[in-house]
XYZ file of C-alpha atoms in Angstrom:
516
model
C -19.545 -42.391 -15.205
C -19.202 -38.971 -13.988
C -22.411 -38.530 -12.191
C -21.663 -42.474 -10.494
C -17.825 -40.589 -9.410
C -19.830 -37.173 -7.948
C -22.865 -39.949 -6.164
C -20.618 -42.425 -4.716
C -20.737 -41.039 -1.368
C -24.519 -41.338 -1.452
C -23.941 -44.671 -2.675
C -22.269 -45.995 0.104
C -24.324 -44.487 2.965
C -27.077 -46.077 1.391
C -25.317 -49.537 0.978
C -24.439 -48.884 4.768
C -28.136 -48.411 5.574
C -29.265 -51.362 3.244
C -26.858 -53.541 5.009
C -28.363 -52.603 8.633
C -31.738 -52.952 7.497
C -30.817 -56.928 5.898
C -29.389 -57.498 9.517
C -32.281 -56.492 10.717
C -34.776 -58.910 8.449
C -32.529 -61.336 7.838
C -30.361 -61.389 10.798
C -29.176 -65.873 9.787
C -28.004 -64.358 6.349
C -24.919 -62.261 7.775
C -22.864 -62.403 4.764
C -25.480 -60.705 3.128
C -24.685 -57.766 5.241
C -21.003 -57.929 5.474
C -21.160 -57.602 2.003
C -23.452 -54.568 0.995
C -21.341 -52.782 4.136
C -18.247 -54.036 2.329
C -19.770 -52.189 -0.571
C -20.512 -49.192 1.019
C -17.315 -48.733 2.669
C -15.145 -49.128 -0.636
C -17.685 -46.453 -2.595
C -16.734 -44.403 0.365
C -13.272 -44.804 0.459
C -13.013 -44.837 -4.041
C -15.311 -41.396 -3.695
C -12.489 -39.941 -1.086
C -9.747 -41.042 -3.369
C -11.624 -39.889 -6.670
C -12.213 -36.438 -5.073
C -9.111 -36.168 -3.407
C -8.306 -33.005 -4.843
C -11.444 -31.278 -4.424
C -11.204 -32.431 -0.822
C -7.935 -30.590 -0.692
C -9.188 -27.799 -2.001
C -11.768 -27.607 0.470
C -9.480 -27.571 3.247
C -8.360 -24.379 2.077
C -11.935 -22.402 1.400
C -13.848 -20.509 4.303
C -16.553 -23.762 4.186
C -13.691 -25.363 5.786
C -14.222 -23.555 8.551
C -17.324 -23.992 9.190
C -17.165 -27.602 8.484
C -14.530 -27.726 11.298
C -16.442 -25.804 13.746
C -19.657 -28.247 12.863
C -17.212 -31.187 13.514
C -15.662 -29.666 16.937
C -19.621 -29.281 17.754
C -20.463 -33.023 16.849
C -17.636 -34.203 18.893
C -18.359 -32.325 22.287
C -22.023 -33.420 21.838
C -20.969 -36.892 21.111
C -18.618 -36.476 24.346
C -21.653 -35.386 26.482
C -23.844 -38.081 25.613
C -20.720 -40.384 26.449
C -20.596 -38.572 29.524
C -24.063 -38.786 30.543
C -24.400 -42.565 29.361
C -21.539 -43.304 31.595
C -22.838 -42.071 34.472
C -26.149 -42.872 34.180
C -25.319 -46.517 33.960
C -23.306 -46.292 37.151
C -25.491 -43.846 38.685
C -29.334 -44.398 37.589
C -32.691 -44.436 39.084
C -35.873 -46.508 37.463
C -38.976 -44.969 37.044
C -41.918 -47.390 36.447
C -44.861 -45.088 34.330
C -47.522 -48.019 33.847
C -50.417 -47.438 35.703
C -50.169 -51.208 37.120
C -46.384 -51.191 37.614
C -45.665 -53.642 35.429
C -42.037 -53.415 35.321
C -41.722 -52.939 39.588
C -41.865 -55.296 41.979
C -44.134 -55.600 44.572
C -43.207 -53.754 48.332
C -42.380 -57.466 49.674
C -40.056 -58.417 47.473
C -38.364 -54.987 47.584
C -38.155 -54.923 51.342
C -36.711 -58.889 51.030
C -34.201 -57.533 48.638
C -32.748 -54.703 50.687
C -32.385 -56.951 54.158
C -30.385 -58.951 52.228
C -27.423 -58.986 54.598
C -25.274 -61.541 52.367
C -24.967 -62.613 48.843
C -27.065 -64.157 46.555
C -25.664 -66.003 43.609
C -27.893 -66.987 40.880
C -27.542 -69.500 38.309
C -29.796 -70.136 35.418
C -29.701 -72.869 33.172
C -31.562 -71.398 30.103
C -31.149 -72.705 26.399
C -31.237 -69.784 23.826
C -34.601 -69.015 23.003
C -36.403 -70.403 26.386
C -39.474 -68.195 26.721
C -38.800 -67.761 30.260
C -35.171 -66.434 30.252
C -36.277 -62.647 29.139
C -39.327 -62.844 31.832
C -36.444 -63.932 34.319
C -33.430 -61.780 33.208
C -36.072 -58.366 33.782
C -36.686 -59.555 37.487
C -33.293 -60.621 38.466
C -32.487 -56.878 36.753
C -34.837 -55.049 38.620
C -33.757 -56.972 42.173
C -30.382 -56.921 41.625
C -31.104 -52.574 41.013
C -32.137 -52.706 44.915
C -30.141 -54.815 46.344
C -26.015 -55.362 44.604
C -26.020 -58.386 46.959
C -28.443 -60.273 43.921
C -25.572 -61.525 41.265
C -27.173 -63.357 38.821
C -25.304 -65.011 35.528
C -27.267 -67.148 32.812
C -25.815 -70.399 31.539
C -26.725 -72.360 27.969
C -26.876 -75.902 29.430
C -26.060 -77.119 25.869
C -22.667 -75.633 26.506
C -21.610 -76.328 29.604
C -22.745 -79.639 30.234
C -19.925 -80.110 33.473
C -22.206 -77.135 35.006
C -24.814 -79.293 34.313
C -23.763 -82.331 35.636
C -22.134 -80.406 38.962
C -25.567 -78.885 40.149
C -27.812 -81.952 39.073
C -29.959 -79.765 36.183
C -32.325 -81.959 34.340
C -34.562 -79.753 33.642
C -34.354 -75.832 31.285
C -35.317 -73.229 32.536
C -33.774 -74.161 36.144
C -32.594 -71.280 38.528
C -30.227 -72.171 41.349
C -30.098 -69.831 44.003
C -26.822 -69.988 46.467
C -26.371 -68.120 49.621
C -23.608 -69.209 51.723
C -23.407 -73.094 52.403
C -27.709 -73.032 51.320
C -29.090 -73.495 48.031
C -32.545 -73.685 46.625
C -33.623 -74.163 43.188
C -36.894 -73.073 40.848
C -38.357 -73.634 37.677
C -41.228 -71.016 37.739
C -40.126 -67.592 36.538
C -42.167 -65.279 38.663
C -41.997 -62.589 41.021
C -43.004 -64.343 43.981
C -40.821 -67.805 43.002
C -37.512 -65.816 43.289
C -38.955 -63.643 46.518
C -39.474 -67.175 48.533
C -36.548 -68.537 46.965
C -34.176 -65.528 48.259
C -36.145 -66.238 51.460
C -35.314 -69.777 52.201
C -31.580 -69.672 51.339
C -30.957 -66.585 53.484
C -32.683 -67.469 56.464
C -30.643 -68.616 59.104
C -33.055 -70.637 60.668
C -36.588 -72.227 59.983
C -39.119 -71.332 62.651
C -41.648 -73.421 63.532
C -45.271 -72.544 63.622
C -48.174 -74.957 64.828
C -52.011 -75.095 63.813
C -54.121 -76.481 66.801
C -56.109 -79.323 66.144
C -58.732 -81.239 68.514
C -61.564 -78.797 68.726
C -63.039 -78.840 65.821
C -60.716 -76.347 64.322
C -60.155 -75.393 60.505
C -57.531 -78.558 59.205
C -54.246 -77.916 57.375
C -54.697 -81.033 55.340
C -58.097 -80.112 54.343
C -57.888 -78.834 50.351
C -61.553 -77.952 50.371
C -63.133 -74.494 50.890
C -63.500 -75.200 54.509
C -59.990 -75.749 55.075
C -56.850 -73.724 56.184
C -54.502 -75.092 53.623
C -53.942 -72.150 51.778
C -52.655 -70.565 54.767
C -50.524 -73.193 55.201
C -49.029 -73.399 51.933
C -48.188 -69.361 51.716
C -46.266 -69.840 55.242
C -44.320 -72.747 53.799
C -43.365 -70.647 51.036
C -41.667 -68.138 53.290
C -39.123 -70.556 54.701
C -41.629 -71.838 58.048
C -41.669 -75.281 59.011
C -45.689 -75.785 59.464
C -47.440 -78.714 61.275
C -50.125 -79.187 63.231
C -50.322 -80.152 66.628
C -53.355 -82.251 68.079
C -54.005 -80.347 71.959
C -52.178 -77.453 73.372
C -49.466 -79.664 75.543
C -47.141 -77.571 77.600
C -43.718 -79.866 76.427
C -44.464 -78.749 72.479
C -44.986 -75.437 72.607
C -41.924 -74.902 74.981
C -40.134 -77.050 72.256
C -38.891 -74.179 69.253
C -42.633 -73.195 69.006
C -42.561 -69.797 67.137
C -46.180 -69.810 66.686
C -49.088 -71.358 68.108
C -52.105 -70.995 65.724
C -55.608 -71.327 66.705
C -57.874 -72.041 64.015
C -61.582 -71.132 64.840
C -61.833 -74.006 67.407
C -65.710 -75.392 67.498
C -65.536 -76.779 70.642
C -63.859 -75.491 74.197
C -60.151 -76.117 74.933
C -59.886 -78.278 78.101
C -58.588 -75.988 81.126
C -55.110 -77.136 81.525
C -54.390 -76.733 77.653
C -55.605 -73.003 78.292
C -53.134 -73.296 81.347
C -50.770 -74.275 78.814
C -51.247 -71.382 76.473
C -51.421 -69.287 79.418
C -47.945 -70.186 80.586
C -46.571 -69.923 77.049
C -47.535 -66.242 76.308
C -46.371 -65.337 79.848
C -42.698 -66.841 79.214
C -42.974 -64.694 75.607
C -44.756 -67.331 73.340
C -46.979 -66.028 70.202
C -50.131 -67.052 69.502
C -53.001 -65.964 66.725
C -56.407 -66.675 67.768
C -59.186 -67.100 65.260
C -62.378 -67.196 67.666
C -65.311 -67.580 65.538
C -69.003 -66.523 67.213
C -71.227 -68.704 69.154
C -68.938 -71.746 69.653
C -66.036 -72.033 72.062
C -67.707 -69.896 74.691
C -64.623 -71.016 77.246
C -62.504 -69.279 74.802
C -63.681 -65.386 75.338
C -63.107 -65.982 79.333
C -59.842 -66.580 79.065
C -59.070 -63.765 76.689
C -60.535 -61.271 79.115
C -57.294 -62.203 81.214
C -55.188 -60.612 77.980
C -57.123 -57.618 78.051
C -59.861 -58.599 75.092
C -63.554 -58.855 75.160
C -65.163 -61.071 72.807
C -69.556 -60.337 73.200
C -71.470 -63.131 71.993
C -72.660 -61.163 69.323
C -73.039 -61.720 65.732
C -71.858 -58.676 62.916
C -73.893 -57.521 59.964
C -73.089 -55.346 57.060
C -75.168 -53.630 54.323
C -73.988 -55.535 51.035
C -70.976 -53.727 49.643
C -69.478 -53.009 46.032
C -67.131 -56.141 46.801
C -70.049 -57.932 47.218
C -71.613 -60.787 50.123
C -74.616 -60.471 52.051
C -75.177 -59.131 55.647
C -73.223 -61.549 56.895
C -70.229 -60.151 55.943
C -69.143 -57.750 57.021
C -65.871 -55.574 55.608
C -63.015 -54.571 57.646
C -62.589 -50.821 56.357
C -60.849 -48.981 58.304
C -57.567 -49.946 60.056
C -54.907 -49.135 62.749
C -51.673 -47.273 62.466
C -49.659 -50.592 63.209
C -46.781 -52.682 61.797
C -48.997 -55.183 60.149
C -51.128 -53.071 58.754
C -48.360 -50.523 57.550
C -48.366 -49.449 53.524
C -51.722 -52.053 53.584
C -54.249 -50.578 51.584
C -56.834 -53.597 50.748
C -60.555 -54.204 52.385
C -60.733 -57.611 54.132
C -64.443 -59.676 54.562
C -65.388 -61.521 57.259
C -67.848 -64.336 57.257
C -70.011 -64.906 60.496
C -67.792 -62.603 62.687
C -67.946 -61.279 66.223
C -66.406 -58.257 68.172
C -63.071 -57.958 69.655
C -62.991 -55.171 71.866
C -59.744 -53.675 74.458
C -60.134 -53.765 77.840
C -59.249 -50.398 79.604
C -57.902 -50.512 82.079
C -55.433 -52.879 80.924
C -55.306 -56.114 82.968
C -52.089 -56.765 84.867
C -49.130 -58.449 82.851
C -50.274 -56.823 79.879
C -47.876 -54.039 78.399
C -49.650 -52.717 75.540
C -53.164 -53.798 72.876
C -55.143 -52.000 70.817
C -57.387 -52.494 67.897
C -56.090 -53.863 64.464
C -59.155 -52.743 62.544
C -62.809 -52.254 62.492
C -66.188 -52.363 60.349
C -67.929 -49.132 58.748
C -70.563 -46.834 60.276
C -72.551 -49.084 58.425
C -71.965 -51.968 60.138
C -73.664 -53.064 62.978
C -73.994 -56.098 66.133
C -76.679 -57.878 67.219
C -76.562 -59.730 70.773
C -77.057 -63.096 71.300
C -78.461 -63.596 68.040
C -79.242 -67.022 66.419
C -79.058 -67.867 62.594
C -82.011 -70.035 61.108
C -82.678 -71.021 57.757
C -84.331 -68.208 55.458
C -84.404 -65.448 57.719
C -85.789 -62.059 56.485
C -84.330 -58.711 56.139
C -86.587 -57.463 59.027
C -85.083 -59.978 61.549
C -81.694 -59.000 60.775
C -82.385 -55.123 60.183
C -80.775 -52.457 62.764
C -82.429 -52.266 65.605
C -81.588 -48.790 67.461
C -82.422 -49.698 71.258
C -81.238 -53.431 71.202
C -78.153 -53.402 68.667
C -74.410 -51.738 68.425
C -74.069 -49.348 65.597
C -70.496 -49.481 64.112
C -67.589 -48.776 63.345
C -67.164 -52.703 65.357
C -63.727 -53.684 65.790
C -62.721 -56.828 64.767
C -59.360 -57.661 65.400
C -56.664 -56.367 68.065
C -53.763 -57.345 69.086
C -51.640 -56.956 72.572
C -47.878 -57.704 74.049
C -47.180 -58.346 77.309
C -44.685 -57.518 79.920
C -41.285 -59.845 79.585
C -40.563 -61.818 82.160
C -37.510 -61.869 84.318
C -34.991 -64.887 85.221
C -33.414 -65.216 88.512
C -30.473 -63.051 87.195
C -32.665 -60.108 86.318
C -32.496 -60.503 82.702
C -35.691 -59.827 81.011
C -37.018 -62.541 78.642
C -38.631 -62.138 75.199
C -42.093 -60.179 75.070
C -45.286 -62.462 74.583
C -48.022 -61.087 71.577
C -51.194 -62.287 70.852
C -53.485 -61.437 67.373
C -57.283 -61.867 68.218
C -59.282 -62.040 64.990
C -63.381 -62.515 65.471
C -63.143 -64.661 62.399
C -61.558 -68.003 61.112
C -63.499 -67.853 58.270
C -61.253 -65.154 56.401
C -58.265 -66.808 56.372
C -59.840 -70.277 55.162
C -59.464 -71.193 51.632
C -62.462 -70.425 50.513
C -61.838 -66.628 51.205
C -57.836 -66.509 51.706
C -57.296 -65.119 48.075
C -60.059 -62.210 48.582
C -59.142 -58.952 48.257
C -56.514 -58.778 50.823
C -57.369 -61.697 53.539
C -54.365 -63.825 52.872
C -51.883 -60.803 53.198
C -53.295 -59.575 56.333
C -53.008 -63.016 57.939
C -49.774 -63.254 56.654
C -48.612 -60.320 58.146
C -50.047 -61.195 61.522
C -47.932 -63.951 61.442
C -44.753 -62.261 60.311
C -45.359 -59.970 63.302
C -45.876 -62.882 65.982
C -42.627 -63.935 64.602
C -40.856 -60.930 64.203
C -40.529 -61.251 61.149
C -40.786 -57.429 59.901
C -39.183 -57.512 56.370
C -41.752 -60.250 55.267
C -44.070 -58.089 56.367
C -45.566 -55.864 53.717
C -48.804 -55.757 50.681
C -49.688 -58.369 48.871
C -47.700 -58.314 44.829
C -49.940 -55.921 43.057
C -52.367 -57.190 40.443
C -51.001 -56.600 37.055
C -52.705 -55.783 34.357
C -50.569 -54.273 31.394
C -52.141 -52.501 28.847
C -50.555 -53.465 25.273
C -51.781 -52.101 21.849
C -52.249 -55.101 19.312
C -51.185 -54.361 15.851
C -51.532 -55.856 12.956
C -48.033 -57.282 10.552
C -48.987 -54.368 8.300
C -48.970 -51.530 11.072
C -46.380 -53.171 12.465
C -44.167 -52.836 9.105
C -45.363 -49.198 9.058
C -44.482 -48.055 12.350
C -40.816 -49.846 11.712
C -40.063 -48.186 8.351
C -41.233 -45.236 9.666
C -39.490 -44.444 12.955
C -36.731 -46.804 11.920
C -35.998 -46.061 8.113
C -37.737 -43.271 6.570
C -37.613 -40.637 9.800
C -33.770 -41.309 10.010
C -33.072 -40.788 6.648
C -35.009 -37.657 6.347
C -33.215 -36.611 8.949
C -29.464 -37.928 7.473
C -30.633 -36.326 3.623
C -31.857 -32.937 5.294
C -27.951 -32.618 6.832
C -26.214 -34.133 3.670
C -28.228 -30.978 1.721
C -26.915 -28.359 4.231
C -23.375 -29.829 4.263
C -23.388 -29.672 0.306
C -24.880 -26.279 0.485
C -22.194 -25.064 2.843
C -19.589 -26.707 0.907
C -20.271 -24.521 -2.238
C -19.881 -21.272 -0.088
């Protein structure tokens, strides 16, 4: 009985412990842990009453004294950690170590986040234990760190089934997003659902951007490899209203065009749709052209006339890690420019041509340059003609006939605003020349970086800057894959045994100092 009186202290931590390690195994059976702390706290408070006296006595010895000045030390450290938790939850800063950035979001999403201008309320309708609420909870966290316009709360539609019924959830795992009179709702959890949905409830208005059809060009109905659907899709996604339009017709693209799109046409436009195009960039319109080689030879003419020159040549390109033939070449290095800013990806290019600047620059136009060009390796062949099975002799570098790179192969160019009667100048035209409509079909649209740089041609025509950014980085997250039994080992280890070493190595040093 005596050694149970001088032990109960010990007796209780450890029922204290045993009861945090049930909750932790057995976290249904609570009572079970209730009771074993119930335990420990009465052998703690029957040891304090049973040694009552000797505490007393304590009080009185010189290990009294140090016991105080250990207890004044425990408190101010437990009063700087308060400190410091306090103000690092008010005050913090994320760093992201993973070598894929795993737990960041991509520069698009950030850049949508901080142009917030209003709020964004989200609501998700997520029963308890939805595998999606954690993925979805760690993005709306990590947005709502960048911007404190994201407020985000998670509802249990089991619970509030007037919630339910008020915003027409019929489905878990819904998110609402509110901004303003909009709304939008999604039932995907990732990064790029809850950038486009931000996108389309904050925008204040839809633009409009048409794909020309009629000349053979790439079709934004077409699914297949050939088509431009893709393209059409990922614009869609960012809050545009997309549609095609059959002929250039002056009346439309006057009509809330934002962006005319021209597809790799096949055949020539007819001159007064060119006079229509014309007209349109001159009164500020925006139009990307995709001018593929050897077709459409009306097309290059009336370029010149914006201050590009399109040869009739063809490019080749010595087979690269990423892959292709000669054919395709690589766009490797690019311009200091908005759409290419923080863009760090190679683009291919199927059956390209050149896109050179004219210098001087023809009248009307204010500025151009070049977006990007091939490598040294890279090279253009004049007036050249594809056949079936051609050799690598016929399409080898030929020093007195052919153009040795770096070829450029995309530019762009704004030109001067027109003025009304008053004086007051009008919005600036721009036009994106690729030598290319092959890139941004669906066939190639998801490699390496082809989709984001068209995207972000567009979101320039448009002025769209804060869409414009790199494509969400690839993630691959390393994770180490234990077994139950290391995983048991590394728990009882860093969990139980370490912290108890650590809680019986003071206990021995408190009872030594108490027999001083």
């Amino acid at each position: 009985m005596d050694k149970l009186k001088a032990h109960l202290n010990s007796i209780g931590l450890g029922l204290f412990g045993l009861a945090l390690v049930a909750l932790k195994f057995w976290p249904q059976s609570g009572l079970l842990a209730a009771l074993l702390a119930a335990l420990g706290l009465a052998a703690l408070v029957g040891y304090f009453v049973l040694h009552a006296g000797d505490l007393k006595q304590g009080l009185k010895r010189r290990a009294f004294l140090y016991s105080s000045n250990l207890a004044l030390m425990i408190i101010l450290t437990l009063a700087i950690l308060t400190l410091i938790n306090y103000i690092g939850a008010r005050h913090h800063k994320r760093f992201d170590f993973t070598e894929a950035k795993v737990h960041s979001l991509s520069d698009q999403s950030i850049t949508v986040a901080k142009a917030l201008k209003q709020d964004v309320q989200v609501k998700a309708f997520f029963r308890e234990g939805n595998y999606g609420r954690a993925r979805l909870e760690d993005l709306l966290k990590i947005y709502a760190y960048h911007s404190p316009r994201v407020k985000y709360e998670f509802i249990d539609p089991d619970k509030n089934p007037g919630l339910v019924k008020r915003y027409e959830v019929t489905q878990d795992g819904t998110a609402i997003f509110e901004s303003g009179d909009k709304d939008t709702r999604i039932t995907e959890t990732t990064e790029e659902a809850v950038t486009n949905a931000m996108i389309k409830v904050t925008r204040a208005k839809s633009k409009t951007i048409l794909f020309l059809e009629g000349h053979g060009e790439k079709s934004t109905e077409a699914t297949d490899e050939n088509g431009i659907s893709f393209a059409k899709d990922e614009l869609a996604k960012l809050g545009y209203q997309v549609k095609k339009q059959t002929l250039a017709r002056p009346e439309v693209l006057t009509a809330g065009c934002a962006l005319l799109v021209v597809p790799g046409p096949q055949k020539d436009l007819a001159p007064a749709e060119l006079d229509a195009i014309g007209a349109y960039l001159k009164s500020g319109g925006r139009v990307l052209f995709l001018v593929d080689p050897q077709v459409a030879p009306g097309l290059p003419a009336f370029l010149v006339g914006f201050g590009f020159r399109l040869e009739n040549d063809l490019l080749f390109d010595r087979p690269s890690i990423l892959g292709g033939d000669y054919l395709m070449p690589v766009m490797s290095e690019l311009a200091e420019h908005a759409i290419t800013r923080n863009f760090r990806y190679a683009t291919v290019y199927p059956l390209a041509r050149s896109v050179d600047i004219i210098e001087p620059k023809p009248e009307g136009v204010a500025t151009s340059q070049v977006l990007g060009k091939t490598s040294d390796n890279a090279y253009a062949k004049k007036g050249f003609a594809l056949k079936p099975k051609m050799t690598l002799k016929e399409i080898a570098f030929d020093a007195k006939a052919d153009r040795r790179g770096p070829i450029p192969i995309a530019g762009l160019a704004t030109l001067k605003p027109s003025t009304d009667a008053a004086g007051k100048a009008g919005p600036e035209g721009r036009l994106v020349v690729f030598g290319d409509s092959d890139f941004a079909a669906n066939r190639y649209f998801d490699a390496y970086g082809n989709g984001n740089l068209f995207l972000n041609a567009a979101n320039w025509l448009t002025e769209e800057a804060d869409l414009i950014s790199i494509q969400p980085k690839t993630q691959n997250p390393r994770t180490l894959q234990l077994t139950p039994g290391q995983g048991r080992t590394i728990f009882w280890f860093s969990v139980v045994l370490l912290p108890l070493f650590v809680l019986a190595f003071g206990l021995s040093i408190w009872f030594r100092r108490r027999a001083l």
